[in-house]
CSV table of C-alpha atoms in Angstrom, one decimal:
chain,number,residue,atom,x,y,z
A,171,MET,CA,42.8,-25.4,19.7
A,172,SER,CA,39.4,-24.9,21.1
A,173,MET,CA,38.6,-22.3,18.7
A,174,ILE,CA,39.7,-24.6,15.6
A,175,ARG,CA,38.0,-27.6,17.0
A,176,ASP,CA,34.5,-25.4,16.5
A,177,LEU,CA,35.5,-23.5,13.2
A,178,ARG,CA,33.1,-25.4,11.3
A,179,ALA,CA,30.3,-24.9,13.4
A,180,VAL,CA,31.1,-21.4,13.3
A,181,VAL,CA,31.7,-20.5,9.9
A,182,ARG,CA,28.5,-23.3,8.9
A,183,PRO,CA,24.6,-22.4,9.4
A,184,SER,CA,22.8,-25.4,10.2
A,185,ARG,CA,21.6,-27.2,6.6
A,186,VAL,CA,18.0,-27.1,5.7
A,187,SER,CA,16.5,-28.7,2.6
A,188,LEU,CA,16.2,-26.2,-0.4
A,189,ARG,CA,12.7,-27.4,-0.7
A,190,LYS,CA,11.8,-25.9,2.7
A,191,THR,CA,13.3,-22.5,2.5
A,192,THR,CA,11.1,-19.7,2.1
A,193,GLY,CA,12.2,-16.1,2.6
A,194,THR,CA,14.1,-13.6,0.5
A,195,SER,CA,17.9,-13.1,0.4
A,196,SER,CA,19.3,-9.9,1.8
A,197,PRO,CA,19.1,-6.6,-0.5
A,198,PRO,CA,22.5,-6.8,-1.9
A,199,TYR,CA,23.2,-3.6,-1.1
A,200,ASP,CA,23.9,-1.8,2.0
A,201,THR,CA,21.4,1.2,2.3
A,202,THR,CA,23.2,3.1,4.6
A,203,ARG,CA,26.9,3.7,3.0
A,204,ASP,CA,28.4,6.7,2.2
A,205,PRO,CA,27.5,8.3,-0.8
A,206,ALA,CA,31.3,8.8,-1.5
A,207,THR,CA,31.9,5.5,-1.7
A,208,PRO,CA,31.4,3.5,-5.1
A,209,SER,CA,28.0,2.2,-5.6
A,210,ALA,CA,28.9,-1.6,-5.8
A,211,VAL,CA,30.3,-1.5,-2.9
A,212,VAL,CA,28.4,-3.8,0.1
A,213,ASP,CA,30.4,-3.2,3.1
A,214,CYS,CA,33.7,-2.6,4.1
A,215,ALA,CA,35.1,-2.9,7.1
A,216,VAL,CA,38.3,-3.2,9.4
A,217,TYR,CA,39.8,-5.8,11.8
A,218,ARG,CA,41.5,-5.6,14.6
A,219,ASP,CA,42.2,-8.8,16.7
A,220,GLY,CA,38.8,-10.4,15.9
A,221,ALA,CA,36.7,-7.5,15.7
A,222,ARG,CA,35.3,-5.3,13.8
A,223,VAL,CA,36.3,-1.7,14.0
A,224,ALA,CA,33.6,0.4,15.5
A,225,SER,CA,33.3,3.7,12.8
A,226,ALA,CA,31.2,6.7,12.9
A,227,LYS,CA,30.1,6.5,9.1
A,228,PRO,CA,30.8,3.9,7.1
A,229,LEU,CA,34.3,3.9,5.6
A,230,THR,CA,35.6,4.0,2.2
A,231,PRO,CA,38.3,1.5,1.0
A,232,HIS,CA,40.9,4.3,1.1
A,233,GLU,CA,39.8,5.2,4.7
A,234,ALA,CA,39.9,1.3,5.8
A,235,MET,CA,42.7,0.6,4.2
A,236,ARG,CA,44.7,3.9,6.0
A,237,LEU,CA,43.6,2.8,9.0
A,238,VAL,CA,45.1,-0.8,8.5
A,239,ARG,CA,48.1,0.6,7.5
A,240,ARG,CA,48.4,2.5,10.5
A,241,ASP,CA,47.2,0.3,13.5
A,242,GLY,CA,47.3,-3.1,11.7
A,243,GLY,CA,44.4,-5.8,11.2
A,244,PHE,CA,42.9,-6.2,8.0
A,245,VAL,CA,40.0,-5.1,6.0
A,246,TRP,CA,37.4,-7.1,4.4
A,247,ILE,CA,35.3,-5.4,1.1
A,248,GLY,CA,32.5,-7.4,0.1
A,249,LEU,CA,31.0,-5.5,-4.1
A,250,HIS,CA,28.6,-6.7,-5.7
A,251,GLU,CA,28.9,-6.3,-10.1
A,252,PRO,CA,30.8,-3.1,-10.0
A,253,THR,CA,31.8,-1.8,-13.3
A,254,GLU,CA,35.2,-1.0,-14.0
A,255,ALA,CA,35.2,2.2,-13.1
A,256,GLU,CA,33.8,1.2,-10.0
A,257,PHE,CA,36.7,-1.1,-8.7
A,258,ALA,CA,39.3,0.5,-10.7
A,259,GLY,CA,40.4,2.6,-7.3
A,260,ILE,CA,39.9,-0.4,-5.5
A,261,ALA,CA,42.5,-2.3,-7.5
A,262,GLY,CA,45.2,0.3,-7.3
A,263,GLU,CA,44.7,0.9,-3.8
A,264,PHE,CA,45.2,-2.7,-2.8
A,265,GLY,CA,47.6,-3.4,-6.4
A,266,LEU,CA,45.3,-6.0,-7.5
A,267,HIS,CA,46.6,-8.1,-11.3
A,268,PRO,CA,45.1,-6.4,-14.1
A,269,LEU,CA,44.0,-10.2,-15.1
A,270,ALA,CA,42.5,-10.7,-11.6
A,271,VAL,CA,40.8,-7.3,-12.6
A,272,GLU,CA,39.4,-8.1,-15.3
A,273,ASP,CA,38.4,-11.5,-14.5
A,274,ALA,CA,36.4,-10.1,-11.9
A,275,VAL,CA,34.3,-7.4,-13.4
A,276,GLN,CA,33.6,-9.3,-16.6
A,277,ALA,CA,32.6,-12.4,-14.6
A,278,HIS,CA,31.9,-16.0,-16.1
A,279,GLN,CA,34.8,-17.1,-14.8
A,280,ARG,CA,35.6,-20.8,-14.6
A,281,PRO,CA,36.0,-21.8,-10.5
A,282,LYS,CA,39.7,-21.2,-10.1
A,283,LEU,CA,42.8,-20.4,-8.2
A,284,GLU,CA,45.0,-18.3,-9.6
A,285,ARG,CA,48.2,-16.5,-7.6
A,286,TYR,CA,49.6,-12.8,-8.3
A,287,ASP,CA,52.5,-11.6,-6.5
A,288,ASP,CA,51.1,-10.8,-2.7
A,289,SER,CA,47.8,-11.9,-3.1
A,290,LEU,CA,45.4,-14.8,-3.9
A,291,PHE,CA,42.5,-14.8,-6.9
A,292,THR,CA,39.9,-17.4,-5.8
A,293,VAL,CA,36.8,-17.7,-8.7
A,294,PHE,CA,33.7,-19.7,-6.9
A,295,LYS,CA,30.3,-20.4,-8.8
A,296,THR,CA,27.2,-20.6,-6.5
A,297,ILE,CA,24.4,-22.5,-7.4
A,298,HIS,CA,20.7,-22.0,-6.3
A,299,TYR,CA,18.2,-24.5,-6.2
A,300,VAL,CA,14.9,-22.9,-8.3
A,301,GLU,CA,11.7,-24.5,-6.6
A,302,HIS,CA,8.9,-25.9,-9.1
A,303,ASP,CA,5.4,-27.2,-8.5
A,304,ARG,CA,6.4,-29.8,-11.4
A,305,LEU,CA,9.2,-30.4,-14.0
A,306,THR,CA,8.6,-29.1,-17.0
A,307,ALA,CA,10.6,-29.0,-20.2
A,308,ASN,CA,11.6,-25.2,-19.8
A,309,SER,CA,12.2,-25.6,-16.3
A,310,GLU,CA,15.1,-23.9,-14.6
A,311,VAL,CA,16.1,-26.5,-12.1
A,312,VAL,CA,19.9,-24.4,-11.0
A,313,GLU,CA,20.7,-20.5,-11.0
A,314,THR,CA,24.1,-19.3,-10.7
A,315,GLY,CA,26.5,-17.0,-9.2
A,316,GLU,CA,30.0,-15.8,-8.7
A,317,VAL,CA,31.8,-15.0,-5.8
A,318,MET,CA,35.7,-13.9,-6.6
A,319,CYS,CA,38.2,-13.5,-3.7
A,320,PHE,CA,40.9,-11.2,-3.8
A,321,THR,CA,43.5,-12.5,-0.8
A,322,GLY,CA,46.1,-10.3,0.5
A,323,ARG,CA,48.2,-9.9,4.0
A,324,ASP,CA,46.0,-6.9,5.0
A,325,PHE,CA,42.7,-7.5,3.1
A,326,PHE,CA,40.3,-9.4,1.6
A,327,ILE,CA,37.4,-8.4,-1.0
A,328,THR,CA,34.7,-10.6,-2.5
A,329,VAL,CA,33.5,-9.8,-5.8
A,330,ARG,CA,29.9,-10.9,-6.7
A,331,HIS,CA,27.9,-11.5,-9.5
A,332,GLY,CA,24.5,-12.8,-9.4
A,333,GLY,CA,21.3,-12.0,-7.3
A,334,GLN,CA,21.8,-14.8,-5.0
A,335,GLY,CA,24.8,-16.1,-2.9
A,336,SER,CA,24.3,-13.1,-0.4
A,337,LEU,CA,27.6,-13.2,2.3
A,338,ARG,CA,25.5,-10.6,4.6
A,339,ALA,CA,25.0,-13.3,7.1
A,340,LEU,CA,28.3,-15.3,6.7
A,341,ARG,CA,30.1,-12.3,7.6
A,342,HIS,CA,28.0,-11.6,10.9
A,343,ARG,CA,28.4,-15.3,11.9
A,344,LEU,CA,32.3,-14.6,11.7
A,345,GLN,CA,32.0,-11.5,13.4
A,346,ASP,CA,30.1,-13.3,16.5
A,347,ASP,CA,33.4,-15.3,16.8
A,348,PRO,CA,36.7,-13.1,17.5
A,349,GLU,CA,38.7,-15.7,17.7
A,350,LEU,CA,38.3,-17.2,14.2
A,351,LEU,CA,38.4,-13.7,12.7
A,352,ALA,CA,41.9,-12.9,14.4
A,353,LYS,CA,43.0,-15.8,12.1
A,354,GLY,CA,42.8,-13.1,9.2
A,355,PRO,CA,42.0,-12.9,5.7
A,356,SER,CA,42.4,-17.0,5.3
A,357,ALA,CA,39.7,-17.4,7.9
A,358,VAL,CA,37.2,-15.5,5.8
A,359,LEU,CA,38.1,-17.6,2.6
A,360,HIS,CA,37.8,-20.7,4.3
A,361,ALA,CA,34.2,-19.8,5.6
A,362,ILE,CA,33.4,-19.0,2.0
A,363,ALA,CA,34.8,-21.8,0.5
A,364,ASP,CA,33.1,-24.1,3.1
A,365,HIS,CA,29.6,-21.6,2.7
A,366,VAL,CA,29.5,-22.3,-1.0
A,367,VAL,CA,30.2,-25.9,-0.7
A,368,ASP,CA,27.5,-26.3,1.7
A,369,GLY,CA,25.4,-24.6,-0.6
A,370,TYR,CA,26.3,-27.2,-3.6
A,371,ILE,CA,25.0,-30.0,-0.8
A,372,ALA,CA,22.1,-28.6,-0.4
A,373,VAL,CA,21.3,-28.1,-4.2
A,374,ALA,CA,22.6,-31.9,-4.8
A,375,ASP,CA,19.8,-32.7,-2.5
A,376,ALA,CA,16.8,-31.1,-4.0
A,377,VAL,CA,17.7,-32.2,-7.4
A,378,GLN,CA,18.0,-35.8,-6.4
A,379,ASP,CA,14.3,-35.8,-5.8
A,380,ASP,CA,14.1,-34.1,-9.1
A,381,ILE,CA,15.5,-36.8,-10.5
A,382,ASP,CA,13.5,-39.5,-8.2
A,383,GLU,CA,10.3,-37.9,-9.4
A,384,VAL,CA,11.3,-38.4,-13.1
A,385,GLU,CA,12.4,-41.9,-12.5
A,386,THR,CA,9.4,-43.1,-10.9
A,387,GLU,CA,7.2,-41.6,-13.7
A,388,VAL,CA,9.7,-43.6,-16.1
A,389,PHE,CA,9.2,-47.2,-15.1
A,390,SER,CA,5.5,-46.7,-13.9
A,391,PRO,CA,3.6,-48.8,-15.6
A,392,GLY,CA,1.2,-46.7,-18.0
A,393,ARG,CA,-1.7,-48.9,-17.4
A,394,LYS,CA,-2.7,-52.7,-16.0
A,395,GLY,CA,-1.5,-55.2,-18.2
A,396,GLY,CA,0.0,-52.2,-20.2
A,397,VAL,CA,3.6,-51.2,-20.9
A,398,SER,CA,4.5,-47.5,-19.9
A,399,ARG,CA,4.9,-44.8,-22.3
A,400,GLY,CA,7.4,-42.9,-20.7
A,401,VAL,CA,7.5,-39.4,-20.1
A,402,ASP,CA,8.2,-36.3,-22.2
A,403,SER,CA,11.8,-36.1,-23.1
A,404,ALA,CA,12.4,-32.8,-23.0
A,405,ARG,CA,11.7,-32.9,-19.3
A,406,ILE,CA,14.6,-35.4,-19.3
A,407,TYR,CA,16.7,-33.7,-21.4
A,408,GLN,CA,16.3,-30.1,-19.3
A,409,LEU,CA,17.4,-31.7,-16.2
A,410,LYS,CA,19.9,-33.2,-17.9
A,411,ARG,CA,21.1,-29.7,-19.0
A,412,GLU,CA,20.5,-28.2,-15.3
A,413,VAL,CA,22.8,-31.4,-13.6
A,414,LEU,CA,25.7,-30.1,-16.5
A,415,GLU,CA,25.5,-26.6,-15.6
A,416,PHE,CA,25.6,-28.0,-11.6
A,417,LYS,CA,29.2,-30.5,-12.9
A,418,ARG,CA,30.6,-27.1,-14.2
A,419,ALA,CA,30.7,-25.2,-11.1
A,420,VAL,CA,31.7,-28.2,-8.9
A,421,ALA,CA,34.3,-30.3,-10.9
A,422,PRO,CA,36.8,-27.8,-11.4
A,423,LEU,CA,36.7,-26.5,-7.9
A,424,LEU,CA,38.3,-29.8,-6.5
A,425,ARG,CA,41.5,-28.8,-7.9
A,426,PRO,CA,41.6,-25.1,-6.1
A,427,MET,CA,40.3,-26.8,-3.0
A,428,GLN,CA,43.1,-29.5,-2.6
A,429,LEU,CA,45.9,-26.6,-3.8
A,430,LEU,CA,45.0,-24.6,-0.6
A,431,SER,CA,44.5,-27.9,1.8
A,432,GLU,CA,48.2,-29.5,0.2
A,433,ARG,CA,50.6,-26.5,-0.4
A,434,PRO,CA,52.0,-24.4,2.1
A,435,MET,CA,50.6,-20.7,1.4
A,436,ARG,CA,52.3,-18.0,3.4
A,437,LEU,CA,48.7,-16.0,3.2
A,438,ILE,CA,47.1,-18.8,4.0
A,439,ASP,CA,47.3,-19.2,8.3
A,440,PRO,CA,48.9,-22.7,8.9
A,441,ASP,CA,45.9,-23.7,11.6
A,442,ILE,CA,43.0,-22.9,8.7
A,443,GLN,CA,44.7,-24.7,5.8
A,444,LYS,CA,44.0,-27.9,7.5
A,445,TYR,CA,40.3,-26.8,7.2
A,446,PHE,CA,40.5,-27.0,3.5
A,447,ARG,CA,41.0,-30.6,3.4
A,448,ASP,CA,37.6,-31.3,4.9
A,449,VAL,CA,35.9,-28.5,2.2
A,450,ALA,CA,38.0,-30.8,-0.7
A,451,ASP,CA,36.6,-34.0,0.9
A,452,HIS,CA,32.7,-32.8,1.1
A,453,LEU,CA,33.3,-31.2,-2.6
A,454,ALA,CA,34.4,-34.3,-4.1
A,455,ARG,CA,31.5,-36.4,-2.7
A,456,VAL,CA,29.0,-33.9,-3.9
A,457,GLN,CA,31.2,-34.3,-7.6
A,458,GLU,CA,30.5,-37.9,-7.8
A,459,GLN,CA,27.1,-37.3,-6.8
A,460,VAL,CA,26.6,-35.1,-9.7
A,461,LEU,CA,28.8,-37.3,-11.8
A,462,GLY,CA,25.9,-39.8,-10.6
A,463,PHE,CA,23.1,-37.9,-11.7
A,464,ASP,CA,24.6,-37.5,-15.4
A,465,GLU,CA,25.0,-41.3,-15.6
A,466,LEU,CA,21.5,-42.0,-14.2
A,467,LEU,CA,19.9,-39.4,-16.5
A,468,ASN,CA,21.6,-41.1,-19.5
A,469,SER,CA,19.7,-44.8,-17.9
A,470,ILE,CA,16.6,-43.0,-17.8
A,471,LEU,CA,16.8,-40.8,-20.8
A,472,GLN,CA,17.2,-44.4,-22.9
A,473,ALA,CA,14.7,-45.7,-20.8
A,474,ASN,CA,12.2,-43.7,-21.8
A,475,LEU,CA,13.2,-44.1,-25.4
A,476,ALA,CA,12.9,-47.8,-25.7
A,477,GLN,CA,10.0,-47.5,-23.6
A,478,ALA,CA,8.4,-45.1,-26.2
A,479,SER,CA,10.0,-47.7,-28.9
A,480,VAL,CA,7.8,-50.6,-27.4
A,481,ALA,CA,5.0,-48.9,-27.3
A,482,GLN,CA,5.1,-47.6,-30.9
A,483,ASN,CA,5.4,-51.3,-31.7
A,484,GLU,CA,3.0,-52.7,-29.6
A,485,ASP,CA,0.6,-50.0,-31.4
A,486,MET,CA,1.9,-51.3,-34.8
A,487,ARG,CA,1.5,-55.2,-33.6
A,488,LYS,CA,-2.5,-54.7,-32.6
A,489,ILE,CA,-2.5,-52.6,-35.8
A,490,THR,CA,-1.9,-54.9,-37.9
A,491,ALA,CA,-3.6,-57.9,-36.1
A,492,TRP,CA,-6.7,-56.4,-36.4
A,493,ALA,CA,-6.4,-55.7,-40.2
A,494,ALA,CA,-5.5,-59.5,-40.6
A,495,ILE,CA,-9.2,-59.7,-38.5
A,496,ILE,CA,-11.0,-57.2,-41.5
A,497,ALA,CA,-9.2,-58.8,-44.4
A,498,VAL,CA,-11.3,-62.0,-43.9
A,499,PRO,CA,-15.0,-60.0,-44.2
A,500,THR,CA,-12.7,-58.0,-46.8
A,501,MET,CA,-12.0,-60.6,-49.0
A,502,VAL,CA,-15.3,-62.3,-48.8
A,503,CYS,CA,-17.2,-58.7,-49.5
A,504,GLY,CA,-14.6,-58.3,-52.5
A,505,VAL,CA,-15.1,-61.6,-54.4
A,506,TYR,CA,-19.1,-61.6,-54.3
A,507,GLY,CA,-19.0,-57.7,-55.3
A,508,MET,CA,-17.9,-58.9,-58.4
A,509,ASN,CA,-20.7,-59.0,-61.1
A,510,PHE,CA,-20.3,-62.7,-62.6
A,511,ARG,CA,-23.4,-65.1,-63.3
A,512,TYR,CA,-22.0,-67.8,-62.3
A,513,MET,CA,-20.6,-68.0,-58.6
A,514,PRO,CA,-21.0,-70.9,-55.9
A,515,GLU,CA,-24.7,-70.5,-54.2
A,516,LEU,CA,-25.2,-66.9,-55.7
A,517,HIS,CA,-28.9,-68.3,-56.0
A,518,TRP,CA,-29.3,-70.8,-53.2
A,519,LYS,CA,-31.7,-69.9,-50.3
A,520,TYR,CA,-29.2,-69.8,-47.7
A,521,GLY,CA,-26.5,-68.8,-49.4
A,522,TYR,CA,-25.9,-65.2,-47.7
A,523,PRO,CA,-26.0,-66.5,-44.2
A,524,VAL,CA,-24.4,-69.1,-44.7
A,525,ILE,CA,-20.8,-67.1,-46.0
A,526,MET,CA,-22.2,-64.5,-43.2
A,527,GLY,CA,-21.6,-66.7,-40.9
A,528,ILE,CA,-18.7,-68.9,-42.1
A,529,THR,CA,-16.6,-65.4,-41.9
A,530,VAL,CA,-17.7,-64.4,-38.5
A,531,VAL,CA,-16.3,-67.5,-37.2
A,532,ILE,CA,-12.7,-67.3,-39.5
A,533,CYS,CA,-13.0,-63.7,-37.8
A,534,LEU,CA,-13.8,-64.9,-34.5
A,535,GLY,CA,-10.8,-67.8,-34.6
A,536,ILE,CA,-7.7,-65.3,-36.1
A,537,HIS,CA,-9.3,-63.4,-33.4
A,538,ARG,CA,-9.1,-66.0,-30.3
A,539,THR,CA,-5.4,-67.1,-32.0
A,540,LEU,CA,-4.2,-63.7,-31.9
A,541,LYS,CA,-4.7,-62.8,-28.4
A,542,ARG,CA,-3.7,-66.3,-27.0
A,543,ASN,CA,-0.4,-65.4,-28.9
A,544,GLY,CA,-0.5,-61.4,-27.2
A,545,TRP,CA,-1.2,-59.1,-30.3
A,546,LEU,CA,-4.4,-57.9,-28.7
């Protein structure tokens, strides 16, 4: 039971903020593979009693399965974006259902769990946070990929789509714990599920920082004594679309994780099954967080639009106030601009300065009144 207590420490690396992650991911293909193997095969290995069976050269899926049928254990095959022709031989060797094979090759599937005869087909959406210096209307915040898993009694096949989500490091960590790998393919399925959900948590933390940044800009004052004019609404809308893509990856996966943790399945080791409950709990927390992001962005967008409307009203009010002030000299000039012979004080020596003085006094009075009432 000590192995089970340490399960999470083995399959889950320490979580580091994605904003501090540097370096490039592992290459998608194994440069040491046998030319006879399909080009999409990243790695193919047989595991017996929790240890990887050594071989003089890289195994083909057919050779690996032949060793398993002869001596026991299970085979783990990793593929990256296989074509239909490349996957056909593997599907036939392991008796995979045609519908699951079609989904695995075409990709762009919704996260799900399906049972086909003697195998389970699981689809995970992987999420990668895209680093950016500043959020713009065209910024890509999250990048998605897919990992499809075929779980059988004596085989485990992963089909990965997208440039992110490499499982190479995860395979190495599992190989360092023979007691865990001895539990069979279900232990690998749990490790991948836990790895994917850990990625969700890290991405959620990074997206939270972007939302906090936008929220601060929206509610910060535009200038002293004035009103905030908000930010570009396209930036908020773009972030909302990225959060929606995040939600599409997280929400559908909750039910499959609950099924794996609650329903007895003969392909899932009972000692491993209870740990799917922990994955489901973390996934539920991420889902609540993403739903909160969506609601918060709705509020931020509405507040930003309201601020823009208030700023426009403020501008119109000031324009109206200045128009009222300018209307006084305009009216006076208009009256005295008419060429009538008999007009008040037209030939009086002090007529011009008196009229100008009265005009200035009236304008100053209107200006003072409007400013006191907040129109200027």
